[in-house]
Coordinates of C-alpha atoms in Angstrom, one line a residue:
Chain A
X1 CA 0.0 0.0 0.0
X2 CA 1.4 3.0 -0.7
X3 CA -0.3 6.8 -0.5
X4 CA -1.3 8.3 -4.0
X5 CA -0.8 11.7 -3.5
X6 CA 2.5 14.0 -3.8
X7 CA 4.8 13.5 -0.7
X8 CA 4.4 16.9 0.1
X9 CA 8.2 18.8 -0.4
X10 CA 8.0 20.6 2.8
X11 CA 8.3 17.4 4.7
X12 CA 11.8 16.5 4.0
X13 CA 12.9 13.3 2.8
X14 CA 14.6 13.0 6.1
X15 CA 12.3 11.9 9.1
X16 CA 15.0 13.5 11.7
X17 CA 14.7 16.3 9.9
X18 CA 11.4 16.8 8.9
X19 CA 10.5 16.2 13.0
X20 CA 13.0 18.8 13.9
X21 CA 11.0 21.5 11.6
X22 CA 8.2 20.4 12.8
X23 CA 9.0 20.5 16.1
X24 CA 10.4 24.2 15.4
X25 CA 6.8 25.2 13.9
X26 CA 5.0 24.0 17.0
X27 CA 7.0 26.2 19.0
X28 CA 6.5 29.3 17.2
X29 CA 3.2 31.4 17.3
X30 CA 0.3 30.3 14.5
X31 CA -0.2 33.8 13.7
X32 CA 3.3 34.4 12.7
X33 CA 3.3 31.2 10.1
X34 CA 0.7 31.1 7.3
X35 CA -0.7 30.1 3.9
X36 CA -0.9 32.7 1.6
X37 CA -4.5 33.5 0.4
X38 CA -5.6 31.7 -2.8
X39 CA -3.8 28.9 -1.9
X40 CA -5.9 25.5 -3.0
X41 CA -5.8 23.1 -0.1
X42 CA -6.6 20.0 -1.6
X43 CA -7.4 16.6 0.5
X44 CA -7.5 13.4 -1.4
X45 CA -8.3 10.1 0.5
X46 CA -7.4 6.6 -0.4
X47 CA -9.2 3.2 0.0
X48 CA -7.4 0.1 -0.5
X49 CA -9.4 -2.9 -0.1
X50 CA -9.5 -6.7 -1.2
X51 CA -12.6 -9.0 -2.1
X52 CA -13.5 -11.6 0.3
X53 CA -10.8 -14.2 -1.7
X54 CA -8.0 -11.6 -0.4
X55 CA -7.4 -10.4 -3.9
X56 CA -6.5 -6.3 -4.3
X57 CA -9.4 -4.4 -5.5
X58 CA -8.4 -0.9 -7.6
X59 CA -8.0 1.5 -5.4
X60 CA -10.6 4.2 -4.9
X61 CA -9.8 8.2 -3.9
X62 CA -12.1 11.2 -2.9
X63 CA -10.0 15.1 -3.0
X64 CA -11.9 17.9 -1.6
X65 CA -10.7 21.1 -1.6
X66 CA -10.9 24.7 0.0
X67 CA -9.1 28.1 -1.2
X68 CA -7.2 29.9 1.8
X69 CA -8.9 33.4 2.2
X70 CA -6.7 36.6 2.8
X71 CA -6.2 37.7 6.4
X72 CA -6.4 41.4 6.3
X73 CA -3.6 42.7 8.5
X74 CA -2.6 46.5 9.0
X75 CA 0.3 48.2 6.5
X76 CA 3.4 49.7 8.6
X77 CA 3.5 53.1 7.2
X78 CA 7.3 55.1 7.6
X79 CA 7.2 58.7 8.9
X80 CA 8.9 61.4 6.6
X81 CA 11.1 63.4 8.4
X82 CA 10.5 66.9 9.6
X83 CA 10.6 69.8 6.6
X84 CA 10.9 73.5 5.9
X85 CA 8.7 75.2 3.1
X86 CA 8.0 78.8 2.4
X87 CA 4.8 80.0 2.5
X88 CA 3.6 80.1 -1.0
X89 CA 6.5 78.2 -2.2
X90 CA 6.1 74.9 -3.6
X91 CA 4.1 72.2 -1.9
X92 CA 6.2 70.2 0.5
X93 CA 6.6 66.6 -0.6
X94 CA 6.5 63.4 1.8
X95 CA 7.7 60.3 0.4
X96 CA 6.1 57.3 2.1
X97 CA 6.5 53.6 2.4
X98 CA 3.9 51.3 3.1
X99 CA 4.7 47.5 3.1
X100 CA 2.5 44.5 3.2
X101 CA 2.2 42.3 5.9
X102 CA -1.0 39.9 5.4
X103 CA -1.0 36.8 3.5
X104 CA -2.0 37.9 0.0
X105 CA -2.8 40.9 -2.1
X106 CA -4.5 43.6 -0.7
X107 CA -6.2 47.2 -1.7
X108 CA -5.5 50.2 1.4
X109 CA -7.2 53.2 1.3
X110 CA -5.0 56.5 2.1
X111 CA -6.1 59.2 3.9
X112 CA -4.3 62.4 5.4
X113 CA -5.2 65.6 7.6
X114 CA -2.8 68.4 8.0
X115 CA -3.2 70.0 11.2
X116 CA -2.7 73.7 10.8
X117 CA -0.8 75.8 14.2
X118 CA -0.2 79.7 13.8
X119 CA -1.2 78.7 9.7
X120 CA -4.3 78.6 7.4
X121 CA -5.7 75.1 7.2
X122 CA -5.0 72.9 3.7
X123 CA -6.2 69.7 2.0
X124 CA -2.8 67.4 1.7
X125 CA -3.1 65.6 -2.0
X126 CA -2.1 61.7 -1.9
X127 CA -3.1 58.4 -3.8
X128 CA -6.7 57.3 -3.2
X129 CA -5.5 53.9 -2.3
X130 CA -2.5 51.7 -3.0
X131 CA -2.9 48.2 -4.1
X132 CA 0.3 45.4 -2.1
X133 CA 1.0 42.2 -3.7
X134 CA 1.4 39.2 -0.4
X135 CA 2.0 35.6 0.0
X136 CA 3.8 33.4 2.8
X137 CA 7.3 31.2 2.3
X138 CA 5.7 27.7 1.3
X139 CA 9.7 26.4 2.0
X140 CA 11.8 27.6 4.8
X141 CA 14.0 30.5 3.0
X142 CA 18.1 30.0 4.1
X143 CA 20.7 32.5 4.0
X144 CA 22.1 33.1 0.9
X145 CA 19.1 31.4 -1.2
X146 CA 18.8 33.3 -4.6
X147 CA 14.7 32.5 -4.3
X148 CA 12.2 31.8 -2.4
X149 CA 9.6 29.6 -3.2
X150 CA 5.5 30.3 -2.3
X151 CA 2.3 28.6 -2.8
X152 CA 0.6 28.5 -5.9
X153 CA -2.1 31.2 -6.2
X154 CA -4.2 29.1 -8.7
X155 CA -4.2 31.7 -11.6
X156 CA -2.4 32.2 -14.7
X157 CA -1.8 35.9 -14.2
X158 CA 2.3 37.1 -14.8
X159 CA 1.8 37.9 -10.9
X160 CA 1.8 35.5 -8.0
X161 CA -0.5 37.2 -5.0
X162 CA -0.1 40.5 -7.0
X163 CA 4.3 40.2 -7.1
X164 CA 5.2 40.6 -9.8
X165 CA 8.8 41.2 -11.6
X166 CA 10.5 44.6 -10.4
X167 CA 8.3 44.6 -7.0
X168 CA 10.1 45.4 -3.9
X169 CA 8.8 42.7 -1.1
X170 CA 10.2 42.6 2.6
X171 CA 11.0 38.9 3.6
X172 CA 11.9 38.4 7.6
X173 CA 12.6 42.5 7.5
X174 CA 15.1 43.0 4.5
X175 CA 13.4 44.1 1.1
X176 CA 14.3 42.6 -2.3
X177 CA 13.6 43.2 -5.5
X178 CA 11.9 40.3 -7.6
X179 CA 13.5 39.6 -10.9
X180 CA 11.5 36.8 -11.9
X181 CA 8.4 34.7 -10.9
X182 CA 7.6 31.2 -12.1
X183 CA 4.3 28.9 -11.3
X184 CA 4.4 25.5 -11.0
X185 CA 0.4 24.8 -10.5
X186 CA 1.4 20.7 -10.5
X187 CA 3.4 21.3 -7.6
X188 CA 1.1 24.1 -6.3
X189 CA 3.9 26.4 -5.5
X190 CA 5.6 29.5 -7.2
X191 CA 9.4 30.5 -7.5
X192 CA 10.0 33.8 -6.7
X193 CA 13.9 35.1 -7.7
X194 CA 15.5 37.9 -6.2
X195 CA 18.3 40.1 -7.0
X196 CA 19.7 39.5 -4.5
X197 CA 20.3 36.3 -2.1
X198 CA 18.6 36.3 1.6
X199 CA 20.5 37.4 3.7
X200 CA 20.1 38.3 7.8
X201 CA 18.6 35.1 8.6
X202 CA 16.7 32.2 7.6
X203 CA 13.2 32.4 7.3
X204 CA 10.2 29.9 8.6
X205 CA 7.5 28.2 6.6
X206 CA 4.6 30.4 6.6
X207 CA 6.7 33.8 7.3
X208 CA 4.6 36.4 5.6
X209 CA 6.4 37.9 2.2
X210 CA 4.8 41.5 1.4
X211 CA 5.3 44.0 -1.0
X212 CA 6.9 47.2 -0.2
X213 CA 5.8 50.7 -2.4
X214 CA 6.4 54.1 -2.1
X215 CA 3.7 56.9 -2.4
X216 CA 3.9 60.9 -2.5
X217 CA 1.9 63.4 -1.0
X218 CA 2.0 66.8 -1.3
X219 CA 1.0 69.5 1.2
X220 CA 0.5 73.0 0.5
X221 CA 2.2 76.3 3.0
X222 CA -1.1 77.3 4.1
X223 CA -0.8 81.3 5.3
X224 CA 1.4 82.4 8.2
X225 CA -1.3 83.6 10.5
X226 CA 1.1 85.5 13.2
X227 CA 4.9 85.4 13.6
X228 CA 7.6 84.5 11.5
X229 CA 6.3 80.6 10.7
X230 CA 3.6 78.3 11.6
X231 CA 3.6 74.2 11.2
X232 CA 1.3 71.7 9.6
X233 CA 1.0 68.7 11.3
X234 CA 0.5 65.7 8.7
X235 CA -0.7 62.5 9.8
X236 CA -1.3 59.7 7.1
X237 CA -3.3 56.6 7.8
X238 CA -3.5 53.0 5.6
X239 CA -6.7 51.3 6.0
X240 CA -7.1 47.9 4.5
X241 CA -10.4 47.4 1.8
X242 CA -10.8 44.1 3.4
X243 CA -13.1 43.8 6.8
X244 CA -12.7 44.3 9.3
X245 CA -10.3 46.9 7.7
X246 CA -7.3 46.8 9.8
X247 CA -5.7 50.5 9.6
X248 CA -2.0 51.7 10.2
X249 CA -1.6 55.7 11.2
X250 CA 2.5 56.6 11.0
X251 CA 4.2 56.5 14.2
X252 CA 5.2 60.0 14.0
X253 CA 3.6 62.8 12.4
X254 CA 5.4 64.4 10.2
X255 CA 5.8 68.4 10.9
X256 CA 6.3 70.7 8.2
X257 CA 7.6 74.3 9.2
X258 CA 6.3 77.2 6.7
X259 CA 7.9 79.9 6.7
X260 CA 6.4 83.4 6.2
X261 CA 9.2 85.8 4.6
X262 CA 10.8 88.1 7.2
X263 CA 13.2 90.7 6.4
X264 CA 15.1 92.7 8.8
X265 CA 17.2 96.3 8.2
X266 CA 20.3 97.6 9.4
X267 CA 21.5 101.2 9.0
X268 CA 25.3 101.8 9.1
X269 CA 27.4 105.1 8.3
X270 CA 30.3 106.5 6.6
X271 CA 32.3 109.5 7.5
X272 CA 34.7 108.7 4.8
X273 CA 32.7 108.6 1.4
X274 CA 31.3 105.4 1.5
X275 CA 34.8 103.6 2.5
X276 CA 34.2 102.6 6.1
X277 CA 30.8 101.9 7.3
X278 CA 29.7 102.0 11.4
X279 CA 26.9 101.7 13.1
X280 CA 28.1 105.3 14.9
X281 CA 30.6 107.8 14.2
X282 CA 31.8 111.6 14.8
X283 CA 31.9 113.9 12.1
X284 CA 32.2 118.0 11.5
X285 CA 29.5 119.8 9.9
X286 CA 29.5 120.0 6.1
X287 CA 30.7 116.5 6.0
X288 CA 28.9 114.1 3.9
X289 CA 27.9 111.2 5.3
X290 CA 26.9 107.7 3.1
X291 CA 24.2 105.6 4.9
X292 CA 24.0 101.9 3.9
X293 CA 20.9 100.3 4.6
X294 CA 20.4 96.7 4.6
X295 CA 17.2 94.7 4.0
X296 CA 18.1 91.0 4.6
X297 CA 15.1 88.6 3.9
X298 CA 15.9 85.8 6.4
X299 CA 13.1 83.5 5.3
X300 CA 13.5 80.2 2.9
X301 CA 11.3 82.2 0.6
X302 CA 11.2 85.4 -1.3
X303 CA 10.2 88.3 0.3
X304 CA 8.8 90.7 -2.8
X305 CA 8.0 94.5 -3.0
X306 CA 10.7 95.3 -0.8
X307 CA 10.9 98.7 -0.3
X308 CA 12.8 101.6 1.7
X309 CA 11.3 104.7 3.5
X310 CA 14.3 106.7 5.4
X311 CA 12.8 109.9 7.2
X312 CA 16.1 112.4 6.8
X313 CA 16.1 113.7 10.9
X314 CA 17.2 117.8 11.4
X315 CA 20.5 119.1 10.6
X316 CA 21.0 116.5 7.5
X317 CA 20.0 118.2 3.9
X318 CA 20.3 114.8 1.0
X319 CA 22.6 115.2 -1.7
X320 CA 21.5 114.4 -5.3
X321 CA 23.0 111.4 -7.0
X322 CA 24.2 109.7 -4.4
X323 CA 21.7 107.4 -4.2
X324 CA 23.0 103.7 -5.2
X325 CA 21.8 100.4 -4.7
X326 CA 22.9 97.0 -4.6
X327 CA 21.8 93.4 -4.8
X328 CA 25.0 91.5 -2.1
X329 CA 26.1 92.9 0.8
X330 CA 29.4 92.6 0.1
X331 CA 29.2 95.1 -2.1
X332 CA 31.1 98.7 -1.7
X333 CA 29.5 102.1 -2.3
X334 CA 31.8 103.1 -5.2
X335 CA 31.1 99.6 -6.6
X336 CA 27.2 99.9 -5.7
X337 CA 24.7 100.8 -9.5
X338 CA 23.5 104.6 -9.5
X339 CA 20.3 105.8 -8.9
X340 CA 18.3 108.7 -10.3
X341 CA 15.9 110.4 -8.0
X342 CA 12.6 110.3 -9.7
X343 CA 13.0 106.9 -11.6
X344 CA 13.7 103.1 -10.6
X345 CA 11.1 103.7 -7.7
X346 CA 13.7 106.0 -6.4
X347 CA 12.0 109.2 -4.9
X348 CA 13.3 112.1 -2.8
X349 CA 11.0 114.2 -1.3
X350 CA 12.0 117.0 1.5
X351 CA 13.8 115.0 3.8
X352 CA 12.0 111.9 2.8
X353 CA 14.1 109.2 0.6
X354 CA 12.1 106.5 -0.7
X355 CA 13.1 103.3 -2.9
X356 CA 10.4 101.0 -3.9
X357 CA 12.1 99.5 -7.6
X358 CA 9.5 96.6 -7.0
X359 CA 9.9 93.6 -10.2
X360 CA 13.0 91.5 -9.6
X361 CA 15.2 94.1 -7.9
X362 CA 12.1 94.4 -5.0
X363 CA 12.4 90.5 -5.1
X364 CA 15.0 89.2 -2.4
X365 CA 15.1 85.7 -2.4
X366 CA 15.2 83.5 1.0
X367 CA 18.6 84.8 2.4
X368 CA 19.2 87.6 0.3
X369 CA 19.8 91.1 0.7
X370 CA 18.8 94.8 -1.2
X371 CA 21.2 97.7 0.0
X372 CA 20.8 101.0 -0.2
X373 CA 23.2 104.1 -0.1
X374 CA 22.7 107.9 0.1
X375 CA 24.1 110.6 0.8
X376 CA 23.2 113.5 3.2
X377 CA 25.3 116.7 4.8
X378 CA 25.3 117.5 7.9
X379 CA 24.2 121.2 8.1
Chain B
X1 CA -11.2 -14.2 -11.0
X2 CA -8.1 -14.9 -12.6
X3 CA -8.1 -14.1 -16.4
X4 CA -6.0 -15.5 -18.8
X5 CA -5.3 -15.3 -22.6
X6 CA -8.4 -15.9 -24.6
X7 CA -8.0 -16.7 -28.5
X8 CA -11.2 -17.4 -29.1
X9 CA -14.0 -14.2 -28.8
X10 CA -17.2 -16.2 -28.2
X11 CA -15.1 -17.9 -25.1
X12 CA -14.1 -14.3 -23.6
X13 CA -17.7 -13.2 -23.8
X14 CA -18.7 -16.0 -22.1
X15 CA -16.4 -15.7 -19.3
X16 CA -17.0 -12.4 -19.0
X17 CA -20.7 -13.0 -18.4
X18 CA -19.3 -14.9 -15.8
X19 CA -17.3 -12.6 -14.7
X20 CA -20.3 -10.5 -14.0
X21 CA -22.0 -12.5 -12.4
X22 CA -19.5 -13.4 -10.0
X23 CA -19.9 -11.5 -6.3
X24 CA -17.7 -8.6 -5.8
X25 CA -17.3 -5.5 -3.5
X26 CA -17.3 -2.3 -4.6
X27 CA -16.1 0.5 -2.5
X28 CA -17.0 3.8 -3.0
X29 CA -15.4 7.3 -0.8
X30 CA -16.6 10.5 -0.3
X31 CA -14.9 13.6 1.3
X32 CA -16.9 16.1 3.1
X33 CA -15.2 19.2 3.8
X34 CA -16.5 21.1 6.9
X35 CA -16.0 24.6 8.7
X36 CA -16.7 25.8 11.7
X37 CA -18.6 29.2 12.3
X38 CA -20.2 30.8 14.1
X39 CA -23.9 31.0 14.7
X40 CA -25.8 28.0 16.6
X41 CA -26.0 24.1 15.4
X42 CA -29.4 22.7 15.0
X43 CA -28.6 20.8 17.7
X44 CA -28.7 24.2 19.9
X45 CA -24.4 24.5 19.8
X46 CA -22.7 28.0 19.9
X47 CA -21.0 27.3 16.4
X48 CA -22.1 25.1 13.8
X49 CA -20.3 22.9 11.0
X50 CA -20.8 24.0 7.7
X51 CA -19.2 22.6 4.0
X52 CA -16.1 24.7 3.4
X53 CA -15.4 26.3 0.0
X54 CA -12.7 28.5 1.7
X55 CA -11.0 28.9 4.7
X56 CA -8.7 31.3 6.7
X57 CA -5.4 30.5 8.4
X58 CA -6.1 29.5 11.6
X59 CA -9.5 27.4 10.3
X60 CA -10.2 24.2 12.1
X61 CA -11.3 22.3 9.0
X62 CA -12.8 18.7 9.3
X63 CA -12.7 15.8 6.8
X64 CA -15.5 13.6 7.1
X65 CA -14.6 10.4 4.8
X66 CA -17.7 8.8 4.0
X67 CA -17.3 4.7 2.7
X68 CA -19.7 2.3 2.2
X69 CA -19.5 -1.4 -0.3
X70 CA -22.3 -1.1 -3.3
X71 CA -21.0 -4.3 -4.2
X72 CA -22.3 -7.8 -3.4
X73 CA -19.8 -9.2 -1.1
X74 CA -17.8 -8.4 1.7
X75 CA -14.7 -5.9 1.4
X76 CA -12.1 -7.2 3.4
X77 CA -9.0 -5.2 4.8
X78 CA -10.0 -1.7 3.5
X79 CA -7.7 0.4 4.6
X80 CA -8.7 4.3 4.1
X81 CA -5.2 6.4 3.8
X82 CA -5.4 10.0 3.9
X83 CA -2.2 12.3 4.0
X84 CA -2.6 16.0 6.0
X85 CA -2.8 18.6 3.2
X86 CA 0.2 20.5 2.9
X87 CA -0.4 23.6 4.4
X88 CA -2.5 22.4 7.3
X89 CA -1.3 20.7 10.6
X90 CA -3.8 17.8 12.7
X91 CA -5.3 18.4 15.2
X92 CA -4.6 16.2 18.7
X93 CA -6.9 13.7 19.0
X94 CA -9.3 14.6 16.2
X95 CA -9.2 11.0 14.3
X96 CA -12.9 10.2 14.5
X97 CA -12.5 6.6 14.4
X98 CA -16.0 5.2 15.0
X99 CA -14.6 1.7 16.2
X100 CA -12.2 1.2 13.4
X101 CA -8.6 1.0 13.5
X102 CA -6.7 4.2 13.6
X103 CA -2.8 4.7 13.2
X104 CA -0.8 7.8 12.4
X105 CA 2.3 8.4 10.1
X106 CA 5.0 10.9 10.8
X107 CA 7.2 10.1 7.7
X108 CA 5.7 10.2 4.9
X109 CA 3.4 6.7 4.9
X110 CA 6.9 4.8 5.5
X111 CA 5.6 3.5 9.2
X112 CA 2.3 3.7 11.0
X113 CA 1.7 3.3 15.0
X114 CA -1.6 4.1 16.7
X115 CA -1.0 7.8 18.4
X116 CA 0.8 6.9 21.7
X117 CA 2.9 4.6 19.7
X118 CA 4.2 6.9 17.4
X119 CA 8.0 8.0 17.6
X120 CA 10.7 10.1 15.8
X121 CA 14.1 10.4 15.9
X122 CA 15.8 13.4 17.1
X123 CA 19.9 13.8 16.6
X124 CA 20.9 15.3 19.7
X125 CA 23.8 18.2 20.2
X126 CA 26.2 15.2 20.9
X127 CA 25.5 13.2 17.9
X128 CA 23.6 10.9 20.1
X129 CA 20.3 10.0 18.7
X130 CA 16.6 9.9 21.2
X131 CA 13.3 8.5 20.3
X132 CA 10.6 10.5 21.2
X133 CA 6.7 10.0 21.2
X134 CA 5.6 11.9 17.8
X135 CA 3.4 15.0 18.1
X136 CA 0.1 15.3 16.7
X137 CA 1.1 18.4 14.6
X138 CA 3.8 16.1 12.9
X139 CA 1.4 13.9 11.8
X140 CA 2.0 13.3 8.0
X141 CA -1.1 10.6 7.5
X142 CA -3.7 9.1 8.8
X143 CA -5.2 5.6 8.2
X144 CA -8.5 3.6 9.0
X145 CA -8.6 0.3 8.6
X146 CA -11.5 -1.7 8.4
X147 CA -11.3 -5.8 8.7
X148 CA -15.0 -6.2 6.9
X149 CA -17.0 -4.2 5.3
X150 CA -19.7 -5.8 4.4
X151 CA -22.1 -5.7 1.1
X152 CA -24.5 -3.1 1.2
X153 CA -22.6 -1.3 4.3
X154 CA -21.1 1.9 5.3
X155 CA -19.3 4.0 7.5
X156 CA -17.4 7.3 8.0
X157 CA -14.3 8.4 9.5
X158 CA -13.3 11.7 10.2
X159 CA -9.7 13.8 11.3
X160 CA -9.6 17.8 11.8
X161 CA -6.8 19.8 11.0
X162 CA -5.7 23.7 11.0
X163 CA -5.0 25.3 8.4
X164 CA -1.6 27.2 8.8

């Protein structure tokens, strides 16, 4: 008498050591080890009998069989790190990954909310949903292995459990990128190659093999309400299409700064046409002193329509053409381009001196600086 | 009934005329493939027993083997092998056995002991080697056998395991 099915491969040919497996997989939790969804289970029974002279009847069978069902189970999703944007800058951009850990394919739905502080509240933008291919080691994985092999998902799809050639799929906590997949329905399994071989550790029957993607999501600045900056507060959740609909939130929202453009001024002096400047000096009447005056946008973003107002106070009298501006701060008065009172946005009027060029000379970009000089005699 | 060369047709028709006439068994099998769910039995029980289409890791299936002879004589020896589906582990004690013989392989169909009976070897750190009882979730088959069956008779047997 012998059994008529397939001595199943799992069981090694070896009683020691197919009892010293088995021994290991009674030890380990049932939740950790299963059959990947789709699989086809399939019983068949034998009857070997003789008539009542003792002589061998033909054997008889009976299979039944039942298809595993997918085990919905919750998606780790990372947590970008921490950003900077400008307000009304570009969108800041949070690069996610979500990776599978149920025992087949499976459909999440994304959802995000950016929690505004000191900033207008926005809608993040992000995938609907994002589909993971998953199926469980059918054959203890070892070190070094160049495949792994899986159950058979009964299908003739290029995929097995929606892996497919190129996907990324995390095996025992290491990701690898599949470079081929081939069925074998007779022996209900699949071969799954990787590019590269396992490596870490060797992996159970039943370990759980999931795919691992990536998905943006963009989040606009918002408005500054008050002060320099305010923060969004983005918190992405995964929730599984499959009930009870497990759901994953990241571990740590991710905060994104936005800054509002601030520009600060400093006002120096020159006693010695525009050679030397200081915050103070001494200096005889009739002398003509040079102010420089610095706007320095310290923001990440542009500050635009930046513009000067100086209020001459008594005893000064402004000298024509001697207005200059310039674009670094490194840059000297004699090396600084020449204004005209009454053009560029340049204006004198009593002992008011305004410059207000606006278009790209108004523009200072996040960190950068509009200077300007005149000239004014002390009376 | 033995059969041997015929050369002559008329002969072989004959025989086989004979041949049908002569008592024989005939033993049919059936698998029923059940679940457990929830929701009450008729028989008033919390969870109820119903034929399986699917199942989830972690399902207790059962396998009730249905037999019975539709032939006209006594089956004798019928031995009902069934091997534990990949992918699912027995479960202790859950060979229904309804009177009938019952043993247990852990390798493959190569040797069969009733369930206290059944050992494996183990090589030990030192090279030394120790017998030990088998466990249930090792279980690689399980067999019936049945000394008579007789004409018109039947009879089911029945084993549980979890899918993994």
């Amino acid at each position: 008498m012998k059994p008529s099915t397939v001595l199943d491969p799992s069981r090694a040919p070896s009683r020691v050591a197919a009892f010293i497996l088995g021994a290991l997989a009674l030890t380990a939790t049932s939740a950790v080890a299963s059959t990947a969804a789709n699989t086809v289970i399939t019983n068949t029974a034998t009857v070997n009998y003789n008539d009542a002279g003792g002589a061998a009847q033909a054997a008889v069978t009976a299979s039944a069989a039942v298809t595993v069902t997918l085990v919905p189970s919750a998606a780790p999703l990372s947590s970008p790190p921490v950003q900077t944007i400008a307000q009304g800058g570009p969108a800041a951009t949070l690069t996610y990954t979500i990776t599978g850990t149920a025992n087949g394919p499976d459909t999440y739905n994304l959802s995000s909310t950016a929690t505004p502080a000191n900033v207008s509240a926005v809608t993040p933008t992000l995938p609907a949903n994002i589909t993971l291919g998953g199926t469980t080691l059918a054959v203890a994985a070892n070190v070094g292995d160049p495949s792994i092999t899986v159950p058979y998902d009964n299908n003739g799809l290029a995929t097995i459990n929606g892996i497919g050639i190129g996907s990324v799929i995390v095996v025992g906590g290491n990701p690898y990128t599949v470079s081929s997949v081939t069925k074998n329905a007779a022996a209900n399994t699949a071969t799954i190659t990787l590019t590269g071989a396992i490596a870490g550790a060797g992996q159970a029957i039943g370990t759980v093999v999931g795919e691992r993607k990536t998905f943006t999501e963009t989040v606009p600045s918002g408005t500054v309400t008050s002060g320099s900056s305010g923060t969004q507060t983005v918190s992405t959740t995964a929730t599984s299409t499959t009930a009870p609909g497990p759901a994953t939130t990241q571990t740590t929202p991710t905060v994104i700064t936005v800054q509002r453009p601030t520009v600060t001024v400093t006002k120096l002096v020159s006693v010695d046409g525009g050679a030397t400047f200081n915050a103070s000096a001494t200096a005889a009447p009739g002398v003509v002193l040079i102010y420089k005056i610095t706007a320095t946008n310290g923001a990440a973003t542009s500050a635009t329509s930046v513009a000067f107002t100086d209020v001459l106070p008594a005893y000064l009298t402004y000298q024509v053409i001697t207005g200059r501006f310039a674009t670094s701060a490194a840059t000297t008065y004699a090396g600084a381009t020449a204004l005209t009172e009454g053009s560029g946005g340049y204006t004198v009027s009593g002992s008011t001196v305004t410059y207000n060029p606006g278009g790209a000379t108004g523009t200072v970009a996040g960190g950068g600086v509009l200077v300007l000089f005149f000239g004014a005699k002390i009376n | 009934m033995p059969v041997s060369i015929l050369l002559n047709s008329a002969l072989a028709a004959t025989l086989a005329i004979a041949g049908a006439a002569q008592a024989k068994p005939r033993v049919v099998v059936s698998i029923q493939q059940l679940k457990e769910v929830a929701g009450p039995s008729p028989s008033g029980k919390p969870t109820s027993w119903v034929p399986a289409a699917n199942a989830s890791p972690g399902d207790v299936l059962e396998y009730v083997l249905h037999y019975s002879n539709q032939g006209d004589e006594a089956a004798k020896n019928a031995v009902i092998e069934d091997p534990i589906p990949k992918g699912t582990t027995f479960v202790a004690a859950s060979g229904a056995d309804a009177g009938v013989e019952i043993t247990f392989s852990n390798d493959n169909g190569k040797t069969w002991a009733p369930a206290v009976k059944l050992t494996y070897e183990v090589k030990l750190p030192g090279g030394a080697v120790e017998r030990r009882v088998a466990t249930p979730s090792g279980y690689t088959h399980v067999r019936w056998t049945v000394s008579s069956v007789p004409a018109g008779a039947s009879g089911q047997v029945s084993f549980r395991v979890r899918v993994n």
